[in-house]
mmCIF file of C-alpha atoms and ligand atoms in Angstrom:
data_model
loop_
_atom_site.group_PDB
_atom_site.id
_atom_site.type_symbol
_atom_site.label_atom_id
_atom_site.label_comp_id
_atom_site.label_asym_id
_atom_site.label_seq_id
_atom_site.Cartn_x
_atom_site.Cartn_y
_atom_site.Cartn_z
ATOM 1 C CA UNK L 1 40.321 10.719 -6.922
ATOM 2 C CA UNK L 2 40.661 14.388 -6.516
ATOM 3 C CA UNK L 3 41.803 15.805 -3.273
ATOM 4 C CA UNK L 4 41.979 19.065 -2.307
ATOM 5 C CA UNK L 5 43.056 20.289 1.374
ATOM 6 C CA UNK L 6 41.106 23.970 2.416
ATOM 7 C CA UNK L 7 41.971 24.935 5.525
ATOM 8 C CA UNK L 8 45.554 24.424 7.159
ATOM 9 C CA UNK L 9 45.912 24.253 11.409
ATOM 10 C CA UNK L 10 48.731 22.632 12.797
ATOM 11 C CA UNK L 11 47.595 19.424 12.446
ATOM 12 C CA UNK L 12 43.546 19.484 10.772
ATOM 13 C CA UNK L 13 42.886 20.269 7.810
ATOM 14 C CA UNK L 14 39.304 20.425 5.781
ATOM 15 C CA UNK L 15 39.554 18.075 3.103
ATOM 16 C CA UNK L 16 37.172 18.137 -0.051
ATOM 17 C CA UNK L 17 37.433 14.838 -2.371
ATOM 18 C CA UNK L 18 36.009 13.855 -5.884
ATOM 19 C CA UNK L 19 35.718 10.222 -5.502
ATOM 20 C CA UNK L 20 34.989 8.403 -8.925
ATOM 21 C CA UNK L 21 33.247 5.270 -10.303
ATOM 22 C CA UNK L 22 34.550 2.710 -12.015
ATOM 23 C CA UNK L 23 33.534 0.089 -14.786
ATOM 24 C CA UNK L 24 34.746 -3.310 -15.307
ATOM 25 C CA UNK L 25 36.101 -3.674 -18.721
ATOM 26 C CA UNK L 26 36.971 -7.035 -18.056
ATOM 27 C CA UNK L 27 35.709 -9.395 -15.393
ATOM 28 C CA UNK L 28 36.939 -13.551 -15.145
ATOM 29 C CA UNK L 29 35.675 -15.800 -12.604
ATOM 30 C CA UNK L 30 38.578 -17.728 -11.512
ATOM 31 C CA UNK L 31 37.398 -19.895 -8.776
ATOM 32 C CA UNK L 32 35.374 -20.096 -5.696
ATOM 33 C CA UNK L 33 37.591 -19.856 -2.500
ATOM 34 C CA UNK L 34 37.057 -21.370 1.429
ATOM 35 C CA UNK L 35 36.404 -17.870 2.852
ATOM 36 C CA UNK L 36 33.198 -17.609 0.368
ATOM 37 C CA UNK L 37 34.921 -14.910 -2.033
ATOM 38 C CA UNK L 38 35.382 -15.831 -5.580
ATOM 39 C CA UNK L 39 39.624 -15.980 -7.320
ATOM 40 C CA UNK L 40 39.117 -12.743 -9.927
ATOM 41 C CA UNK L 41 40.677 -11.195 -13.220
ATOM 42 C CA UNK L 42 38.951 -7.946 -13.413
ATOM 43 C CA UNK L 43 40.159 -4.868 -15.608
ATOM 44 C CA UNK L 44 38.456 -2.048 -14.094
ATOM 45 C CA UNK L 45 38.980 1.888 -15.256
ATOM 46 C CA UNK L 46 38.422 5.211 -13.299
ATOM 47 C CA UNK L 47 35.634 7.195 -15.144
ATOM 48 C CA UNK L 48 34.586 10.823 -14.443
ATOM 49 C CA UNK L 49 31.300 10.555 -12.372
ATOM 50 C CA UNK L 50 32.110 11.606 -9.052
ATOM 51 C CA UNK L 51 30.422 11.992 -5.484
ATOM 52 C CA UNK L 52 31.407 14.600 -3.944
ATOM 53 C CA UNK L 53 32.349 14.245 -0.177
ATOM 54 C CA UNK L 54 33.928 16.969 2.053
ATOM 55 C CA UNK L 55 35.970 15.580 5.315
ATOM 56 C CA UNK L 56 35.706 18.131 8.257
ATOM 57 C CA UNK L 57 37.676 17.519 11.240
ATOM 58 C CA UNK L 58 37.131 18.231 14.988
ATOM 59 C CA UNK L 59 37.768 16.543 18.920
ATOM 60 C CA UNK L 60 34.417 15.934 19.094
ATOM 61 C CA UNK L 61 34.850 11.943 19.216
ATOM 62 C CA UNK L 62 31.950 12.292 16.689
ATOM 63 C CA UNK L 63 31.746 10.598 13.225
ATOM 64 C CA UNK L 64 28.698 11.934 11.762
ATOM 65 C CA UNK L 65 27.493 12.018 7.999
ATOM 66 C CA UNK L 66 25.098 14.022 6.196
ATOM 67 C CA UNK L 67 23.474 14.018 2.349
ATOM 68 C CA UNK L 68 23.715 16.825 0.545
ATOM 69 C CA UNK L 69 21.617 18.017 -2.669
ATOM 70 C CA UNK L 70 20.914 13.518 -3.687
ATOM 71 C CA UNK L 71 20.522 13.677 -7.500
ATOM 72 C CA UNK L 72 16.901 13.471 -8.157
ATOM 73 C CA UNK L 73 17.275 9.774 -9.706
ATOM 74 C CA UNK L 74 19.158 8.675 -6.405
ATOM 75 C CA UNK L 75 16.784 8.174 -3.383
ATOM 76 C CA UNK L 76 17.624 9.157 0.119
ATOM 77 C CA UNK L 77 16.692 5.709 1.685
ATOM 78 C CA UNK L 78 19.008 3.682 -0.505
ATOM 79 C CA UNK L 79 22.582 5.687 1.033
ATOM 80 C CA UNK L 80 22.589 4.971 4.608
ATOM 81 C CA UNK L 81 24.820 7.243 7.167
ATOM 82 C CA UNK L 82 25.072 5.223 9.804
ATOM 83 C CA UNK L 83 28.046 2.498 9.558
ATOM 84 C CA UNK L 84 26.132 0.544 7.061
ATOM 85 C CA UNK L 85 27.921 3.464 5.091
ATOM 86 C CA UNK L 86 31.340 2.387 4.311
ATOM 87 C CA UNK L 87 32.654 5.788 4.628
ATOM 88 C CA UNK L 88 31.553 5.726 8.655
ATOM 89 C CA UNK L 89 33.062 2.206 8.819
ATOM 90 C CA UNK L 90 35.942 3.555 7.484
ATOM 91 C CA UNK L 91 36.311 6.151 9.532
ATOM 92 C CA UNK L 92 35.961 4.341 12.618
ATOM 93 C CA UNK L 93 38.186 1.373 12.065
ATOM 94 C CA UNK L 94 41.053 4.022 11.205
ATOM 95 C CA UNK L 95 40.616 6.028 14.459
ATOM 96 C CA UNK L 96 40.479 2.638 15.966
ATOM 97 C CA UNK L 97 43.869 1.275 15.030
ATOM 98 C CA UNK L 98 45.419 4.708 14.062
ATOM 99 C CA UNK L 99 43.806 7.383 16.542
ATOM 100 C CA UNK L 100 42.349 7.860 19.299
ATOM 101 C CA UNK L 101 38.890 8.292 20.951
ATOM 102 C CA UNK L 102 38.155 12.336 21.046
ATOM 103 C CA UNK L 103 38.887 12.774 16.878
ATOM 104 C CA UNK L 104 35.651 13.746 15.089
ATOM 105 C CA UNK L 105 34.355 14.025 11.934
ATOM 106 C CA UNK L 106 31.548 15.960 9.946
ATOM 107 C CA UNK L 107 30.989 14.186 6.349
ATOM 108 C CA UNK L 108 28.955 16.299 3.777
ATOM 109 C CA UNK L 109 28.498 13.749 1.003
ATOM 110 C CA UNK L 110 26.791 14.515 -2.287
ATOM 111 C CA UNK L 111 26.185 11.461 -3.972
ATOM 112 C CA UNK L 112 26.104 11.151 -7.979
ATOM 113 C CA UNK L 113 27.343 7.527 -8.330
ATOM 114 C CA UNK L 114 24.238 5.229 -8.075
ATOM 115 C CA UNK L 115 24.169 2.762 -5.574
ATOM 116 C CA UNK L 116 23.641 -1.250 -6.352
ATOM 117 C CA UNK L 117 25.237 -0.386 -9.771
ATOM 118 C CA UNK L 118 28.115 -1.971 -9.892
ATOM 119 C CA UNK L 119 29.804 1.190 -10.662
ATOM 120 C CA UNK L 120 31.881 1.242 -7.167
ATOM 121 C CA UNK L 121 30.697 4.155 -5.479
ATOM 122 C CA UNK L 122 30.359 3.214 -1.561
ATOM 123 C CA UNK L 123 33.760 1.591 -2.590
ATOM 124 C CA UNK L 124 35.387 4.775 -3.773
ATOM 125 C CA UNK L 125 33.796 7.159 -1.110
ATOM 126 C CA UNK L 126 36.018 4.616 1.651
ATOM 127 C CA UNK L 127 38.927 5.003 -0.541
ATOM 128 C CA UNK L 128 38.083 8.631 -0.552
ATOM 129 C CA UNK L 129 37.162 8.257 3.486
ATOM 130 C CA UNK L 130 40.862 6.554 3.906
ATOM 131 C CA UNK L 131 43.222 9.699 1.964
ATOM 132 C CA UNK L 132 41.160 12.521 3.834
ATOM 133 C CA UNK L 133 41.108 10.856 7.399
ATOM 134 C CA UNK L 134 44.948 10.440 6.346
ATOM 135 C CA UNK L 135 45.433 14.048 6.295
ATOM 136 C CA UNK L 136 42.731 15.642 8.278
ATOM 137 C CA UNK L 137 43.693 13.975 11.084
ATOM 138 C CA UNK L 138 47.270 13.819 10.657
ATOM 139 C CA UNK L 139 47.580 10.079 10.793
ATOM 140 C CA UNK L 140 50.788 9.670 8.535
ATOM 141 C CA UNK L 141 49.453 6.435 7.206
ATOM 142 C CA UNK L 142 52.098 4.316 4.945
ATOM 143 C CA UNK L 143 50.777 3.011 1.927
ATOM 144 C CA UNK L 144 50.672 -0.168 3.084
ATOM 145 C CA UNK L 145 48.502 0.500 6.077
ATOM 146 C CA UNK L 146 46.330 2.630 3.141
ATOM 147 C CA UNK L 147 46.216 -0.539 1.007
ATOM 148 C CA UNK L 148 45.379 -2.927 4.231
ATOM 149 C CA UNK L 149 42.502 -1.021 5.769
ATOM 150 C CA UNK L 150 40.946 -0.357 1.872
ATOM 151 C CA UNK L 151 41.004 -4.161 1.433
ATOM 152 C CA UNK L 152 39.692 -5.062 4.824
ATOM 153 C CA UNK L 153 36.371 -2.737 4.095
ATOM 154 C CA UNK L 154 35.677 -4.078 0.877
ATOM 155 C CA UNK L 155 37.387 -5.650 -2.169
ATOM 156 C CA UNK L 156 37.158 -3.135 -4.790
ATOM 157 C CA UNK L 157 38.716 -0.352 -1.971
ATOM 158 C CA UNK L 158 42.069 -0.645 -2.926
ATOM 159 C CA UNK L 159 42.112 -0.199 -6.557
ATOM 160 C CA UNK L 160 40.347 3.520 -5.989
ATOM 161 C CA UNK L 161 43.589 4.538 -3.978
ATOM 162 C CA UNK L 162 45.333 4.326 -7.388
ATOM 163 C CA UNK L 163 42.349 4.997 -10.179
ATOM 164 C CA UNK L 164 43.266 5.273 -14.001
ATOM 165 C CA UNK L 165 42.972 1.708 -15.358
ATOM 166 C CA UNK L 166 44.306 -1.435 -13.368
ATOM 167 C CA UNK L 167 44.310 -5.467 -13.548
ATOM 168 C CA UNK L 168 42.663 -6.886 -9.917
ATOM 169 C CA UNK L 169 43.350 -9.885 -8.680
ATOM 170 C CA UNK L 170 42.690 -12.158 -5.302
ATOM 171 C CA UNK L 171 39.567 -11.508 -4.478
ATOM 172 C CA UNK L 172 40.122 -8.110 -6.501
ATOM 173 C CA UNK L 173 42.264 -6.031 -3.999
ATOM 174 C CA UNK L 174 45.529 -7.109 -5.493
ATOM 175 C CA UNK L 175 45.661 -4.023 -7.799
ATOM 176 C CA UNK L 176 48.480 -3.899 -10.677
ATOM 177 C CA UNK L 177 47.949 -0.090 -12.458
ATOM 178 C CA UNK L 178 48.265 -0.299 -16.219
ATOM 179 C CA UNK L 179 49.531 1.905 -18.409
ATOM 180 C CA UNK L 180 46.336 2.843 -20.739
ATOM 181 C CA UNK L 181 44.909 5.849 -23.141
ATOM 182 C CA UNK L 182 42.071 7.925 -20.361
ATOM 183 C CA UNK L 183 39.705 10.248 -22.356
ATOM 184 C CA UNK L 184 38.226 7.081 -23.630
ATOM 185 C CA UNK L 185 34.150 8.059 -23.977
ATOM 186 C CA UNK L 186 31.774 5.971 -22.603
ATOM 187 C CA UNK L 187 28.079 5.916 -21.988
ATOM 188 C CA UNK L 188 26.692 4.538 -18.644
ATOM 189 C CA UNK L 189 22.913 3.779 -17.634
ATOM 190 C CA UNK L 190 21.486 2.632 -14.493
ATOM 191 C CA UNK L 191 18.642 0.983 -15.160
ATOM 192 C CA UNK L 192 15.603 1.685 -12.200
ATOM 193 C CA UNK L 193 16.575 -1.558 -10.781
ATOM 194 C CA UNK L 194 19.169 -2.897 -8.710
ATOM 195 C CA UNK L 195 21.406 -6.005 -7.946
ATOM 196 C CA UNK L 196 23.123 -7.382 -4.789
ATOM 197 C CA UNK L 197 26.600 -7.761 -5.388
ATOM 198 C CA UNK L 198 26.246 -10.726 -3.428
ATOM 199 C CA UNK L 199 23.333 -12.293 -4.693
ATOM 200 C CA UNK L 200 24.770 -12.273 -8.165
ATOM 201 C CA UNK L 201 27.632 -13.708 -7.143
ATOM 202 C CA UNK L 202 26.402 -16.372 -5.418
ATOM 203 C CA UNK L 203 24.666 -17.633 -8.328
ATOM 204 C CA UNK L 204 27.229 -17.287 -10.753
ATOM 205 C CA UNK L 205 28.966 -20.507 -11.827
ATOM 206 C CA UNK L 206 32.746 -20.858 -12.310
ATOM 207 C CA UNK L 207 33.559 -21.437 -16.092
ATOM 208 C CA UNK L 208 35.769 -25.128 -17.028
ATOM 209 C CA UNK L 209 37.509 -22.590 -18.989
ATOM 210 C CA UNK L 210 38.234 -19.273 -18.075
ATOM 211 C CA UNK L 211 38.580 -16.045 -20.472
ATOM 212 C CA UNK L 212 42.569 -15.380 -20.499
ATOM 213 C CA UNK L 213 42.852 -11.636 -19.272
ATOM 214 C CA UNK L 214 46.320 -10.989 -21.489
ATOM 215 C CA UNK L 215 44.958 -10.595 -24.572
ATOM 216 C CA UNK L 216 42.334 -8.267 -23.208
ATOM 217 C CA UNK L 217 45.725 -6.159 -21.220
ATOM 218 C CA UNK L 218 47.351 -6.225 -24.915
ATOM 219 C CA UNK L 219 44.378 -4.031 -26.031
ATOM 220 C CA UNK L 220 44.169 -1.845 -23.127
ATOM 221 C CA UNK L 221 47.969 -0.984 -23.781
ATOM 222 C CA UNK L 222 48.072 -0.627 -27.316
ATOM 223 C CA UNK L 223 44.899 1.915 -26.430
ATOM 224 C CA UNK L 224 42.788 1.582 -29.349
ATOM 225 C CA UNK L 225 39.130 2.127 -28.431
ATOM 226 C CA UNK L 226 38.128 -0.357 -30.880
ATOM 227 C CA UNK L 227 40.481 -3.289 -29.686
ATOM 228 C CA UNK L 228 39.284 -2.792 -26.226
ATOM 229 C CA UNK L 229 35.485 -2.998 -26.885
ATOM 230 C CA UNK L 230 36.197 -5.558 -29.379
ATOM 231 C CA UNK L 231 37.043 -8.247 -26.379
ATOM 232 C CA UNK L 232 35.450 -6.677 -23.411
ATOM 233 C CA UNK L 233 34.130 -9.830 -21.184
ATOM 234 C CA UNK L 234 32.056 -10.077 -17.900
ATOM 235 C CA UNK L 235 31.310 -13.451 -16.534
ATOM 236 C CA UNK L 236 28.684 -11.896 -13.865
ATOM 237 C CA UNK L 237 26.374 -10.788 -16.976
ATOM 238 C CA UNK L 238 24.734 -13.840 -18.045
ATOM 239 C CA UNK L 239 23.743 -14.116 -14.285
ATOM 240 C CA UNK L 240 22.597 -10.589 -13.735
ATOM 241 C CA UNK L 241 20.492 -11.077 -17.276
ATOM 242 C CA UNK L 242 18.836 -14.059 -15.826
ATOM 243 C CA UNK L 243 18.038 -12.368 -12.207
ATOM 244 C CA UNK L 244 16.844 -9.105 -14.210
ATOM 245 C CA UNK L 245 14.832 -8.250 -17.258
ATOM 246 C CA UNK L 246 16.378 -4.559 -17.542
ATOM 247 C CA UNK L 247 20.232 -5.849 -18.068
ATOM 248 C CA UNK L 248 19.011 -7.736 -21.349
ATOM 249 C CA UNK L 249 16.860 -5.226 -22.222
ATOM 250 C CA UNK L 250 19.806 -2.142 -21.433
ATOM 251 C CA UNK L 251 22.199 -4.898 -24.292
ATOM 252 C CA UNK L 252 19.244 -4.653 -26.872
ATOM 253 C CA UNK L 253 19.241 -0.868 -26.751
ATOM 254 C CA UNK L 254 22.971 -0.389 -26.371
ATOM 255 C CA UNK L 255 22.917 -2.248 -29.774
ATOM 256 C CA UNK L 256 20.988 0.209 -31.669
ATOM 257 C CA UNK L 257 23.806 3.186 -30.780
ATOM 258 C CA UNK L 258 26.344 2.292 -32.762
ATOM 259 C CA UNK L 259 28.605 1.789 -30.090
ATOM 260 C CA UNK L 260 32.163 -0.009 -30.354
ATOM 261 C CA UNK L 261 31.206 -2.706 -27.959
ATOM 262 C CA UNK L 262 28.786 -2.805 -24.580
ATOM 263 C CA UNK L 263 28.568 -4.884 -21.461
ATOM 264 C CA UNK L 264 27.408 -4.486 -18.010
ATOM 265 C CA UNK L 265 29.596 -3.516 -15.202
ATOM 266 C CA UNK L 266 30.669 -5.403 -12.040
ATOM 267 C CA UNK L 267 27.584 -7.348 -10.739
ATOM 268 C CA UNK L 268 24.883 -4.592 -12.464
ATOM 269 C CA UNK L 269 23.176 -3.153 -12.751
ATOM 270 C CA UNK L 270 24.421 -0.731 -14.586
ATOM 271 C CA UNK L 271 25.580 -1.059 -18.494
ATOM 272 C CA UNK L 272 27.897 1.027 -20.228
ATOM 273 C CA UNK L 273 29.076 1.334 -23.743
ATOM 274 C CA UNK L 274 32.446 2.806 -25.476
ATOM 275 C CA UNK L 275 32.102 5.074 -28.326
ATOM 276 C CA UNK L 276 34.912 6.578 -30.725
ATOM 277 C CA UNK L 277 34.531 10.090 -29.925
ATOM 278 C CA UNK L 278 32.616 12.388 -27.385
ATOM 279 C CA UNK L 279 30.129 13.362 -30.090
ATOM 280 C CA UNK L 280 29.417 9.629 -30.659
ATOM 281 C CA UNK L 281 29.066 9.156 -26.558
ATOM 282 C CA UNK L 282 26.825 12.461 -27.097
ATOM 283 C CA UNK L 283 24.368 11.393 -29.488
ATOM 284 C CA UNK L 284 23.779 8.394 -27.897
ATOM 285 C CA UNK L 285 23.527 9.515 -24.532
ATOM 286 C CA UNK L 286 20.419 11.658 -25.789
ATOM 287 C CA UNK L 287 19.328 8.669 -27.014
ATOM 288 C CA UNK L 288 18.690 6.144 -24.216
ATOM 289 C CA UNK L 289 17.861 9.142 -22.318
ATOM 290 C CA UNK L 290 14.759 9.226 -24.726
ATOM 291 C CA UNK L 291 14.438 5.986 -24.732
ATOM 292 C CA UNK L 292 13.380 5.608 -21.224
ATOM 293 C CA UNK L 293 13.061 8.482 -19.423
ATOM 294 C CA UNK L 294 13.675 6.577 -16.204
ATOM 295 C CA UNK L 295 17.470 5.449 -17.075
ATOM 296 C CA UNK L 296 20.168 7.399 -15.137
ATOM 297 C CA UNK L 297 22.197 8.429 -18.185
ATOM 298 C CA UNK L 298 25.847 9.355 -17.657
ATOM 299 C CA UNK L 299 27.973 10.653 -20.520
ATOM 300 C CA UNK L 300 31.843 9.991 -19.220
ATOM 301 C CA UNK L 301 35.220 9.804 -20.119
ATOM 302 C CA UNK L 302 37.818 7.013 -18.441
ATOM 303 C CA UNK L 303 40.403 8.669 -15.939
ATOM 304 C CA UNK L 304 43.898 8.513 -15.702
ATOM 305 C CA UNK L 305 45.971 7.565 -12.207
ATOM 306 C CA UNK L 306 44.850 9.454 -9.435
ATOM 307 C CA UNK L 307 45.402 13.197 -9.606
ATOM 308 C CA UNK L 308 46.417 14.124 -5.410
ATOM 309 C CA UNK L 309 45.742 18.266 -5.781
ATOM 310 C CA UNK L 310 46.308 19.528 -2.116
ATOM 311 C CA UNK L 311 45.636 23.616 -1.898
HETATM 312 O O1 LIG E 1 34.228 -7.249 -0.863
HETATM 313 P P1 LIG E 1 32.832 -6.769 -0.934
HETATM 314 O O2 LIG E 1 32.248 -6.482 0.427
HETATM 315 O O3 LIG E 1 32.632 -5.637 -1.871
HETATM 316 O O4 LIG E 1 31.976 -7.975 -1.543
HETATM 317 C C1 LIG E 1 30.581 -8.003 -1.492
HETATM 318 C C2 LIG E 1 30.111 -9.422 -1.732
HETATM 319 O O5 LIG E 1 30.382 -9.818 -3.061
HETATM 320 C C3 LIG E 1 30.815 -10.456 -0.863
HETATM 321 O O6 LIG E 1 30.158 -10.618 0.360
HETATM 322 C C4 LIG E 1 30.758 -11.696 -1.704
HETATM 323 O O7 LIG E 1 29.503 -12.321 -1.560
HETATM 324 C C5 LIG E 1 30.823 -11.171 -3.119
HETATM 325 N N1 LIG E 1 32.191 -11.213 -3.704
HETATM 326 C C6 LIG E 1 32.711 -12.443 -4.063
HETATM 327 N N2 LIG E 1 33.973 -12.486 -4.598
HETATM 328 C C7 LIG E 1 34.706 -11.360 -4.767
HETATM 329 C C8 LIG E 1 34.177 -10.113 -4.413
HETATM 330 C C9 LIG E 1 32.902 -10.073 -3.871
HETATM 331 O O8 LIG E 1 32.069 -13.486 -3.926
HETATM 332 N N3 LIG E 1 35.928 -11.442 -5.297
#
């Protein structure tokens, strides 16, 4: 994520973040576990679509977020600002165990990352929710207590305190960051409809034999493009392809753009492709675009670690 402090007082500051989305380039079902979570393998990488979420602390003893300018694809009624909204929930459960009752915050999010995508964006926006609460309101949080309150509000919180491209584990906050080539081009669509993470899971069935995740890291670190599309995996897919008709039919159309190697990422709906070069990405963006004009197309590059710019 990008950070950027704007306005210094003693101890409040303004804070404006760029929280990204993620895909899964990489995703093994390990096992089903007694708290209801499923044992992961997931390689997921930073890419540059970003909400947009400034932080703005006060003593009112107010949390209170607001949408700004919603993409025209993204529909008020599916981002909630109450604390269904993991950036409230984070907020409060940090003032809880780290504050006190009179700190206040105004949240101005713009949302760009679709929701029920499986591209991580409530995830990132509490990652995002957990580094500006951190320094707007002075809380001088270690990085354990960062990485404990991201996993408590959801599993794929932790890995967006690091970004770039990391091997999860656990129920997927166990992040390892791996060394791996960002710039990499990619083209992501959101089909119209949506799938509950949980839903997909449940139905998912635990493989006898499980996809080995080194040879996929071997790829990722030797950087090639190529290798890395050439053994992308994601147990969830067959299951989200089954629930809905607009995953298989988002595989059949990635296959016509010449791409290295597709798959869908996380639990869906959203598909994404990687492409050797920007221009590639380009032309084939414009293409599923046409295609059907009700896709969300997003032409992106993967990140690198986190980039911490305070002004
Ligand atoms: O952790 P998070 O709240 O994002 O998970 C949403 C849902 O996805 C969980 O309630 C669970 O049903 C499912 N899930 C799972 N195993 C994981 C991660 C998520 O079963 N490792």
């Amino acid at each position: 994520m990008l950070v950027r402090t704007l306005s210094k007082t003693d101890s409040c500051s303004t804070v404006q973040v760029s929280a990204p989305a993620k895909v899964n380039l990489f995703l093994e079902i390990l096992g089903r576990r007694a708290d209801g979570f499923h044992e992961l393998a997931t390689v997921m990488t930073s890419v540059s679509l970003f909400d947009q979420i400034e932080f703005s602390p006060n003593e009112s003893g107010k949390i209170q977020l607001r949408l700004s300018s919603l993409d025209s694809k993204i529909s008020a009624t599916e981002i909630p600002v109450d604390q269904n909204n993991l950036i409230v929930k984070t907020l409060l459960k940090l003032r809880r165990t780290y504050g006190n009752a009179q700190l206040g915050m105004d949240v101005v999010l713009n949302k760009r990352i679709p929701a029920a995508a499986g591209l991580g964006g409530a995830s990132s926006d509490a990652a995002a929710a957990i580094v500006a609460a951190d320094l707007a309101w002075g809380l001088d949080l270690s990085a354990t207590d960062r990485s404990e309150v991201a996993a408590q509000i959801g599993s794929d919180v932790p890995f967006f305190l690091y970004g770039g491209t990391a091997l999860c584990t656990g129920r997927g906050e166990q992040v390892r960051p791996v060394e791996a080539l960002d710039g990499i081009a990619l083209v992501i669509v959101k089909p119209v409809s949506g799938l509950s993470t949980q839903r997909v899971f449940r139905e998912c069935v635990v493989p006898e034999s499980p996809v080995d995740v080194d040879e996929f890291l071997d790829a990722v670190t030797c950087g090639s493009p190529e290798r890395i599309a050439g053994c992308m995996h994601n147990r969830l897919q067959p299951v989200a392809e089954s629930l809905e008709q607009e995953v298989l039919a988002l595989a059949k159309a990635f296959d016509q753009t010449g791409c290295l190697g597709h798959q869908m990422s996380g639990s869906g709906t959203s598909y994404f492709g990687i492409f050797s070069d920007v221009d590639a990405a380009g032309i084939a963006a414009e293409q599923l675009g046409k295609q059907n004009p009700d896709w969300d197309v997003f032409n992106v590059q993967s990140l690198g670690q986190n980039d911490v710019i305070a002004a």
